GROMACS .gro file of C-alpha atoms in nm:
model
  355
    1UNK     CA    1   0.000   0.000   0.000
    2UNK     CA    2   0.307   0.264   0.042
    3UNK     CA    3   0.466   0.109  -0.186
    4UNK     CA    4   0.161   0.217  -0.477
    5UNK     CA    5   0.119   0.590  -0.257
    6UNK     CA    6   0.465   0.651  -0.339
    7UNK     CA    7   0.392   0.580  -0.715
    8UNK     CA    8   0.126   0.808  -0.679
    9UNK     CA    9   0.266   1.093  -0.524
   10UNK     CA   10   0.562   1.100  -0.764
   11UNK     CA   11   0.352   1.094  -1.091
   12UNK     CA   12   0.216   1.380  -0.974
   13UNK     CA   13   0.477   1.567  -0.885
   14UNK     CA   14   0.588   1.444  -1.246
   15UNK     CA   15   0.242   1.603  -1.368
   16UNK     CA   16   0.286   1.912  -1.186
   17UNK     CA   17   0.661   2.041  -1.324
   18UNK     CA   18   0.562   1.942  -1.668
   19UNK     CA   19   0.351   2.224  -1.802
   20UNK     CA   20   0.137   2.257  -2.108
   21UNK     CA   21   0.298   2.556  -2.376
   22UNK     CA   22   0.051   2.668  -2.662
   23UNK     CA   23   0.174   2.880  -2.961
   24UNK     CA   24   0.023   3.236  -2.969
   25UNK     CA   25   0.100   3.505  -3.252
   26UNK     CA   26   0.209   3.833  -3.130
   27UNK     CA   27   0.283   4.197  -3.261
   28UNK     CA   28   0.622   4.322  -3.127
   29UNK     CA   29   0.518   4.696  -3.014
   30UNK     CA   30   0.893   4.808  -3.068
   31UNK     CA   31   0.970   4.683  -3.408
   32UNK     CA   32   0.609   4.612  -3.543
   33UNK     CA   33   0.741   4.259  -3.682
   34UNK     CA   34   0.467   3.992  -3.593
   35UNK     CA   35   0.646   3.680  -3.375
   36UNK     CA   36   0.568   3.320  -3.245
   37UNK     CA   37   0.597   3.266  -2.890
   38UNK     CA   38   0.525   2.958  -2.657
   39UNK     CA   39   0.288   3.096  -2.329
   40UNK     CA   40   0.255   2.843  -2.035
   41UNK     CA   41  -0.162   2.728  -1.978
   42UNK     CA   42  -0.333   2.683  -1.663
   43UNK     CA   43  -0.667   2.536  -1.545
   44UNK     CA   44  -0.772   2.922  -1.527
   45UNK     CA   45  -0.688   3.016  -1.863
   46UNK     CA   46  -0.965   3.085  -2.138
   47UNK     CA   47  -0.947   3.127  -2.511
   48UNK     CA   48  -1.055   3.520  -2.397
   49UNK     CA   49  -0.722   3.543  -2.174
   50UNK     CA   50  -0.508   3.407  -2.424
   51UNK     CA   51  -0.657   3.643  -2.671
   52UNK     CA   52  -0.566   3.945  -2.448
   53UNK     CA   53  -0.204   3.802  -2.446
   54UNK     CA   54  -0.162   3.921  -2.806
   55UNK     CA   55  -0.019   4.270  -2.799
   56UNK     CA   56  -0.236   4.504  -3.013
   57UNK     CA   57  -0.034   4.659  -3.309
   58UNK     CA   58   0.123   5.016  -3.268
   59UNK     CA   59  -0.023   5.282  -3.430
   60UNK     CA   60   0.269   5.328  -3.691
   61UNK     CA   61   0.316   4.935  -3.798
   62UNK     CA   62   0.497   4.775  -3.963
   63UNK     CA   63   0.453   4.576  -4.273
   64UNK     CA   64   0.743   4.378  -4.461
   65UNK     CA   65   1.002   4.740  -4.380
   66UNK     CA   66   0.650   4.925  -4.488
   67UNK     CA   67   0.582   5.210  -4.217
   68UNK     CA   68   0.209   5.361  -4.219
   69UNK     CA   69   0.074   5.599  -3.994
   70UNK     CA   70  -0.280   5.561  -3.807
   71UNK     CA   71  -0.371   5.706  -3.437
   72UNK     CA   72  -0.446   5.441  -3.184
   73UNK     CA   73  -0.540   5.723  -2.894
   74UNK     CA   74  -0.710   5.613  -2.523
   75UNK     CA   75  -1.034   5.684  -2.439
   76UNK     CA   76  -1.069   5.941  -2.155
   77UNK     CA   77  -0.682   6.053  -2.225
   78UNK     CA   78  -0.521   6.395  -2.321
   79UNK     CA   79  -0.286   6.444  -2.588
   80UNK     CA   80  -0.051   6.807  -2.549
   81UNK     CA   81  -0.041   6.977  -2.899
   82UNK     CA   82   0.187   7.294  -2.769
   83UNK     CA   83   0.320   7.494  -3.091
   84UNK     CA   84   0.604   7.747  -3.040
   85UNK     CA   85   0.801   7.982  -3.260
   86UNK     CA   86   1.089   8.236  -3.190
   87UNK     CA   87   1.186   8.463  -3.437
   88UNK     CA   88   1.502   8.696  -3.389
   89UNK     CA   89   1.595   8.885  -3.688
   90UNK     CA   90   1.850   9.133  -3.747
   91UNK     CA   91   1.889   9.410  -3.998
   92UNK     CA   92   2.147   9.613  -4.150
   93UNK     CA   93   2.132   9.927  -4.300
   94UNK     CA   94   2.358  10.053  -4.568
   95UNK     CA   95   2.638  10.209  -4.324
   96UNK     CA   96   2.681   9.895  -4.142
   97UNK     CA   97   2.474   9.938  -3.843
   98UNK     CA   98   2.260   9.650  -3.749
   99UNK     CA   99   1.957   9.616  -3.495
  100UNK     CA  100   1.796   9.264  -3.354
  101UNK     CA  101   1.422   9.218  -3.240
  102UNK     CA  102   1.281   8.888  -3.147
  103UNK     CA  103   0.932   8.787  -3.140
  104UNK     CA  104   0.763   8.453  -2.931
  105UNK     CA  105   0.453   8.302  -2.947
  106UNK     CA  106   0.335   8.003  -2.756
  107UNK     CA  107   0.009   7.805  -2.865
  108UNK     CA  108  -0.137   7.600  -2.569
  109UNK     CA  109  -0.411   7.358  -2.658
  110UNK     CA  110  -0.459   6.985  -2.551
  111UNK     CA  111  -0.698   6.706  -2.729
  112UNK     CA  112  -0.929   6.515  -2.457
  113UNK     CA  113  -1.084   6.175  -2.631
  114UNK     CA  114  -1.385   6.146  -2.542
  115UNK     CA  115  -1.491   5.836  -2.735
  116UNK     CA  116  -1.427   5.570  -3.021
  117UNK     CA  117  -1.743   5.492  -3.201
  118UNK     CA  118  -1.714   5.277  -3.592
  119UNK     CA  119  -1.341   5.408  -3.632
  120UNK     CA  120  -1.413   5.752  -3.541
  121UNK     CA  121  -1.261   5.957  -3.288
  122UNK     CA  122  -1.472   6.195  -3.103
  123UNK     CA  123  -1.258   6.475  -2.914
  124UNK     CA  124  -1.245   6.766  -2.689
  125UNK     CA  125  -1.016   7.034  -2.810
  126UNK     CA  126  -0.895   7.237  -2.481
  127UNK     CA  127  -0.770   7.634  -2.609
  128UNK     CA  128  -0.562   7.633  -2.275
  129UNK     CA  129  -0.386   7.970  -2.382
  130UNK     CA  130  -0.158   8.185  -2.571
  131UNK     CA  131   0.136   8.407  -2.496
  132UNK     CA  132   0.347   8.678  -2.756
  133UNK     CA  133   0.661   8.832  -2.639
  134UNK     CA  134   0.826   9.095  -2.838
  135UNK     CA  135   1.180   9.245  -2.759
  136UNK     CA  136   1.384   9.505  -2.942
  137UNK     CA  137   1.642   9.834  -2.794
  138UNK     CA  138   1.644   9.719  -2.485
  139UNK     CA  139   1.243   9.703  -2.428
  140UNK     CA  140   1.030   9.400  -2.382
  141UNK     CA  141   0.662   9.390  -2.358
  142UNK     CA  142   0.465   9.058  -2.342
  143UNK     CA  143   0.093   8.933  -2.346
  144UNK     CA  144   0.003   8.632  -2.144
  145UNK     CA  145  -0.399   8.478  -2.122
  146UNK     CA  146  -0.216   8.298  -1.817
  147UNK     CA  147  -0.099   8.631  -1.682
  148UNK     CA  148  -0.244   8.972  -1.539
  149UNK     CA  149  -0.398   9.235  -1.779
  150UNK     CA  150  -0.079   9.432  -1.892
  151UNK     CA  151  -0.109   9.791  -1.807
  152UNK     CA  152  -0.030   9.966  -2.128
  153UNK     CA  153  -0.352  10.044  -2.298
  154UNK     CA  154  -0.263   9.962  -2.641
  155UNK     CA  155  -0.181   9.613  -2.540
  156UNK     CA  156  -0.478   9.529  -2.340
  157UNK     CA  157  -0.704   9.478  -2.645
  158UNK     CA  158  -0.472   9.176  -2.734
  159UNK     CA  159  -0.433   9.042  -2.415
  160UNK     CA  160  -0.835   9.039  -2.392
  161UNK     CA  161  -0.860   8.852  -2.745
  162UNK     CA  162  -0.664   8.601  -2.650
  163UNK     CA  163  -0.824   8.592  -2.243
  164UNK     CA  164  -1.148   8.547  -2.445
  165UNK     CA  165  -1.000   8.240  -2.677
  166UNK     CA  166  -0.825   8.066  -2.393
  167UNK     CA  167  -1.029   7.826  -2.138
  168UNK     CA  168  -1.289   7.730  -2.413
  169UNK     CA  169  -1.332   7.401  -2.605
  170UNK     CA  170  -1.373   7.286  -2.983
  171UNK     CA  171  -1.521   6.972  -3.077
  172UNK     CA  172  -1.338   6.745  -3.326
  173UNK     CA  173  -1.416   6.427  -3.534
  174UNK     CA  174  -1.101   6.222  -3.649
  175UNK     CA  175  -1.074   5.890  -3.820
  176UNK     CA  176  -0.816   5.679  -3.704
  177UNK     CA  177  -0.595   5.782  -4.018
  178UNK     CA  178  -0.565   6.113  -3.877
  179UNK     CA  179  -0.830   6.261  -4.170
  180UNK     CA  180  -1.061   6.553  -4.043
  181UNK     CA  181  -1.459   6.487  -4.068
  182UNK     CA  182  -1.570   6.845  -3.839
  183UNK     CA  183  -1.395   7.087  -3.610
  184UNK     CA  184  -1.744   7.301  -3.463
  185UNK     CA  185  -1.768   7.487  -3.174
  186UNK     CA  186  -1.646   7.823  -3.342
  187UNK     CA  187  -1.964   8.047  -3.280
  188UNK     CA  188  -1.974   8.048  -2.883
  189UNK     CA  189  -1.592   8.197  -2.912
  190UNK     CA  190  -1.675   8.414  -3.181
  191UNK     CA  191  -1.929   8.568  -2.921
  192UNK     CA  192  -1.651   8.587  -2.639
  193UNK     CA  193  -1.404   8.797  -2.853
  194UNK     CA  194  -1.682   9.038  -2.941
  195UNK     CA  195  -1.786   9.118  -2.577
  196UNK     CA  196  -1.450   9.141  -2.520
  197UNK     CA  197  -1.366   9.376  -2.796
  198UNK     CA  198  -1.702   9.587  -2.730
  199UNK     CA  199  -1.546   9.639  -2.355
  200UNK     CA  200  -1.232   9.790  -2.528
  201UNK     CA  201  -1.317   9.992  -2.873
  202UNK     CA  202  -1.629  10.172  -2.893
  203UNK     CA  203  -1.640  10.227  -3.256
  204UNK     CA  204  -1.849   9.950  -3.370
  205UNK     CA  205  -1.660   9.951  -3.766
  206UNK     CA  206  -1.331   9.878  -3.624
  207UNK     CA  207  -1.481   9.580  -3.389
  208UNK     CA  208  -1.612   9.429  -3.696
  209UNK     CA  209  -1.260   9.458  -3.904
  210UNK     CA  210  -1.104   9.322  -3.569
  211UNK     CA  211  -1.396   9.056  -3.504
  212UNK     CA  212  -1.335   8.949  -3.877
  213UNK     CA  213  -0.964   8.932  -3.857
  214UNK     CA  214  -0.997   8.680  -3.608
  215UNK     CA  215  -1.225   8.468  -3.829
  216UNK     CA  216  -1.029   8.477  -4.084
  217UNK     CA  217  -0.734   8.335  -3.871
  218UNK     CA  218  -0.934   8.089  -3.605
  219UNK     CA  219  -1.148   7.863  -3.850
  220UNK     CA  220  -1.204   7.521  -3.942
  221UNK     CA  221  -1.039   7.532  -4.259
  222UNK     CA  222  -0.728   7.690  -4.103
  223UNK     CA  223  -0.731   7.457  -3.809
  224UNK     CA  224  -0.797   7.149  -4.072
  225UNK     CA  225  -0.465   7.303  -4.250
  226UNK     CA  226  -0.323   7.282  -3.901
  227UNK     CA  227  -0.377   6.934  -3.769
  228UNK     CA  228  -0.290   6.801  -4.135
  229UNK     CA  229   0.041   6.966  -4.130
  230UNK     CA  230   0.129   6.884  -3.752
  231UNK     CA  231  -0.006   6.544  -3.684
  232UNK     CA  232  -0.048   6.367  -4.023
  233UNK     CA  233   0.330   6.304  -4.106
  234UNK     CA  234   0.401   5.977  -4.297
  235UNK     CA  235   0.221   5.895  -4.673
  236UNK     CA  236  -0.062   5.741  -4.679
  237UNK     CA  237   0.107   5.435  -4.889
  238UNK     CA  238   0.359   5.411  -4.648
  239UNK     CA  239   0.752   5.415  -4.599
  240UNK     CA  240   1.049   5.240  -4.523
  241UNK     CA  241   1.345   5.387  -4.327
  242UNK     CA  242   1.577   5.573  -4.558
  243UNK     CA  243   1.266   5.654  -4.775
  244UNK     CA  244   1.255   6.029  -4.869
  245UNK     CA  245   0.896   6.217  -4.981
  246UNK     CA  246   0.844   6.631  -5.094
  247UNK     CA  247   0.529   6.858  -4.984
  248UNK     CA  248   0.524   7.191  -5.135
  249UNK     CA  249   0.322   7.482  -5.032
  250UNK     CA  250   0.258   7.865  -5.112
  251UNK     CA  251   0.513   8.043  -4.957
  252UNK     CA  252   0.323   8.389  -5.073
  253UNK     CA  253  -0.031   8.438  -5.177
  254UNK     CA  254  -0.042   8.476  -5.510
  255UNK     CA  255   0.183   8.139  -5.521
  256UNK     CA  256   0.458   8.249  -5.719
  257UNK     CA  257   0.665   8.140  -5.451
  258UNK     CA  258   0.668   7.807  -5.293
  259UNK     CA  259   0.840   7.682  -5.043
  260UNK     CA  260   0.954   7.276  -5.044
  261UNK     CA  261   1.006   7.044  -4.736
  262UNK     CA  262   1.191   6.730  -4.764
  263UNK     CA  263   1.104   6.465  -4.550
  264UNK     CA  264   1.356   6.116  -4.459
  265UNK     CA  265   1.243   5.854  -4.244
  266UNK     CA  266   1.583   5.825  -4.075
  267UNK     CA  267   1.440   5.556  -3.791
  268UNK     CA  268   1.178   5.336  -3.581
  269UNK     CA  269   1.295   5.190  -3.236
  270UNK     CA  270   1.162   5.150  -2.923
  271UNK     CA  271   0.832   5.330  -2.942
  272UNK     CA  272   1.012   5.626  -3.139
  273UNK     CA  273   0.977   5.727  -3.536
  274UNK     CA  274   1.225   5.980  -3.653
  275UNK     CA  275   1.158   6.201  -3.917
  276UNK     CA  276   1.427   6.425  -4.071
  277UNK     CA  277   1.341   6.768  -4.223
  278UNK     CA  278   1.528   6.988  -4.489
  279UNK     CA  279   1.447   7.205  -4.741
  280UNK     CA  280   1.328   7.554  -4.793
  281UNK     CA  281   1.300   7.843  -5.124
  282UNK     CA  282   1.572   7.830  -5.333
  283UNK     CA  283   1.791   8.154  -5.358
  284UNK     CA  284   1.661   8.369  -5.631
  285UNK     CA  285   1.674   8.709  -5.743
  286UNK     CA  286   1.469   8.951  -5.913
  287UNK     CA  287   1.633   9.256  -6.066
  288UNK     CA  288   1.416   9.574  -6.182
  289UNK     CA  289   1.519   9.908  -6.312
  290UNK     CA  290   1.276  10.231  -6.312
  291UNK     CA  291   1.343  10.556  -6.366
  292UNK     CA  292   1.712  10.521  -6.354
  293UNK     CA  293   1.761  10.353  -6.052
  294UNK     CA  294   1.795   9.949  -6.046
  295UNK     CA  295   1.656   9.739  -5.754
  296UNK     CA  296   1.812   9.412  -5.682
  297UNK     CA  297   1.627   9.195  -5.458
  298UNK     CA  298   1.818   8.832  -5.310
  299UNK     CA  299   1.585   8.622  -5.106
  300UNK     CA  300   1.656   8.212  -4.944
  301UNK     CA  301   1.471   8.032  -4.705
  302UNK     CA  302   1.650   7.740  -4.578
  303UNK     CA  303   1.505   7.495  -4.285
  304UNK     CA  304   1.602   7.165  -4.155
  305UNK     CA  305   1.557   6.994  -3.798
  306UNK     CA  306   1.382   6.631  -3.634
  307UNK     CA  307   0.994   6.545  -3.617
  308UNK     CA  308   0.969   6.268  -3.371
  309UNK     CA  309   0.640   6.065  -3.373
  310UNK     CA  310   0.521   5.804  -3.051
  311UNK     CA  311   0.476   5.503  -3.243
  312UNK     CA  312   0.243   5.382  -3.038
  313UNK     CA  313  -0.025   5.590  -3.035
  314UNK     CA  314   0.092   5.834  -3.374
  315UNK     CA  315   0.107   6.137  -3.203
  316UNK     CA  316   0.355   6.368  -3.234
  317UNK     CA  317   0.650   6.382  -2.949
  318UNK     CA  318   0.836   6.660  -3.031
  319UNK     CA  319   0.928   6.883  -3.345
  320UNK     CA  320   1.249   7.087  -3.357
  321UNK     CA  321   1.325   7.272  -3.675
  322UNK     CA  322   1.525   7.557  -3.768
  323UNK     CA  323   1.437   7.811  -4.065
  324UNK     CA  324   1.700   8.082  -4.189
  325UNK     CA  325   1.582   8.343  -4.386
  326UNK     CA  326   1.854   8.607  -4.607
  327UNK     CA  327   1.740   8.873  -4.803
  328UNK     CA  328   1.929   9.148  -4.946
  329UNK     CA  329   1.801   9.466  -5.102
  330UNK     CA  330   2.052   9.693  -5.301
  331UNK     CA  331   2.002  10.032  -5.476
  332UNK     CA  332   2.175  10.155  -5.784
  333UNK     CA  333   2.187  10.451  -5.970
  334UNK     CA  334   2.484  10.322  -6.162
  335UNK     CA  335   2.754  10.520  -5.923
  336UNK     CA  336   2.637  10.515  -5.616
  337UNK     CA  337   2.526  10.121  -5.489
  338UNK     CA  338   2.342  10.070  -5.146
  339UNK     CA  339   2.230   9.742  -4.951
  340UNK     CA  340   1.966   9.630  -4.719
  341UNK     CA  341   2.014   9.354  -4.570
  342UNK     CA  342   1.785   9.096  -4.305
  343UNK     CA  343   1.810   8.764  -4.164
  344UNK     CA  344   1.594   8.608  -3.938
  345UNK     CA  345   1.687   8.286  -3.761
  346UNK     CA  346   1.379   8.089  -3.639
  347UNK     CA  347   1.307   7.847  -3.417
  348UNK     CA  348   0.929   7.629  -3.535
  349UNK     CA  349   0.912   7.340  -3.215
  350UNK     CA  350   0.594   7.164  -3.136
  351UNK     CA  351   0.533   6.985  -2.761
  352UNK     CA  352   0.905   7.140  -2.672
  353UNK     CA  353   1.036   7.079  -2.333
  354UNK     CA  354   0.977   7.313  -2.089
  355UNK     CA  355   0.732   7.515  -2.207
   0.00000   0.00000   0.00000
């Protein structure tokens, strides 16, 4: 009778060390290469928990070296979209003399998800506020929604704009591609900037050209143009690192002037797609004479810098690019020449650190 426990108790103990492996397909979230793994299974697991052990593709996946870009964003989750530009430019008059001025302007908003209904995003678009600095000779002045209502008069008007656009909300509907179905909400702020500009300038003609201004500025189509630009990065077909692609836009109104950006997947590794950017308007010169005197004017724009994606979720991390402007002016009479010359050095970040 021991003789058969023993026999017992050391087939189970067999029974127990020897555990049953199944094969389960999985999505790398790093690389976006699909792999076969062995999982161990107990008496508690169900087809539902092994299912849940299958890591869900990253947003930006891959496919055979093929990169595409969707959004895979969390329910009930904010996203920071924080746009920031500093522009210091410097002029020099004919005798030599130079003066500097810089200019800053902060963008503050934030996207809430509020749901994800049939592939459609809906979300809460938080104006959390905007700030312009200006410096030049020694004198600074700067208007801040976050801050106190500046004391100079002729900056108060701005400051209670932008007070009025700050702390309200736009609604937006996104596919998981990134493409734009509606941006509403506009009319309730439109209301806010008029109260605020009927508290500072009494004639009601110049409310209306100020009112209007703002329209033309804070839209849908102009926030569309926004998103596009700052959030939809990669072709829609795709790319593989190394892989370069062109986008070319008006660089003046009339479009006689167009300024190109060069994209280069330069890299995809752990949770991070790099994006190089070059490009800008090719130097170029246009040379008139009237009545005797000839005007020469030399113009380049020339940018480059990093766009770097989270590949899990396709929003954008952080953009860092650089933009140099040159242009030169010179007047001729045939003896006597003279030159105007400007360059601006900019600085065009999105989500930087810090601010």
């Amino acid at each position: 009778m021991r003789k058969y426990t023993s026999l017992v108790l050391i087939s189970a103990a067999l029974l127990s060390c020897k555990k049953e492996t199944q094969t389960i397909t999985k999505v790398d979230p790093v690389t976006g290469k699909t792999i076969t793994v062995e999982v161990p299974v107990t008496e508690s697991d169900s087809t539902e928990n092994v299912v849940n052990e299958v890591a869900v593709a990253p947003a930006i996946s891959n496919n055979n070296g093929v990169y595409v870009q969707t959004f895979k964003l969390e329910k009930g989750k904010t996203y920071p979209l924080i746009t920031y530009q500093k522009d210091v430019q410097t002029v020099t008059s004919p005798d030599g003399k130079s003066q500097s001025g810089t200019n800053e302007t902060t963008d503050e908003m934030s996207f809430t998800v509020n749901d994800f209904v049939n592939g459609v995003y809906d979300i809460s678009i938080n104006l959390v506020g905007k700030k312009n600095s200006q410096s030049a000779n020694g004198k600074s002045v700067a208007i801040d929604s976050k801050a106190a209502e500046p004391k100079d008069e002729q900056l108060k008007m701005m400051w209670k704009m932008n007070k009025a656009l700050a702390g309200n909300k736009l609604n937006l509907k996104m596919d998981e591609n990134g493409k734009v179905i509606s941006i509403s909400g506009f009319e309730p702020i439109y209301t806010k900037v008029n109260a605020a500009l009927t508290s500072s300038v009494k004639d009601a003609a110049t409310r209306t050209q100020f009112l209007n201004s703002v329209k033309s500025s804070f839209n849908e189509k102009v926030l569309r143009e926004q998103f596009s630009k700052n959030l939809i990065l990669l072709p829609a077909k795709g790319v593989k690192v190394g892989d370069k692609w062109t986008q070319t836009e008006n660089a003046t109104p009339d479009g006689k002037v167009k300024i190109t950006t060069n994209y280069t997947l330069k890299s995809v590794g752990n949770g991070v797609v790099v994006v190089a950017v070059a490009g800008g308007i090719p130097a170029k010169t246009d040379k008139k004479t009237q009545e005797g005197i000839t005007r020469t004017l030399n113009s380049q724009l020339t940018q480059n810098g990093t766009i770097t994606l989270d590949q899990n979720t396709g929003w954008i991390k952080n953009q860092n690019i650089s933009v140099k402007t040159v242009q030169a002016e010179t007047l001729s009479d045939g003896k006597e020449t003279q030159t105007m010359k400007s360059v601006s050095n900019s600085s065009v970040m999105v989500n930087p650190a810090g601010k």
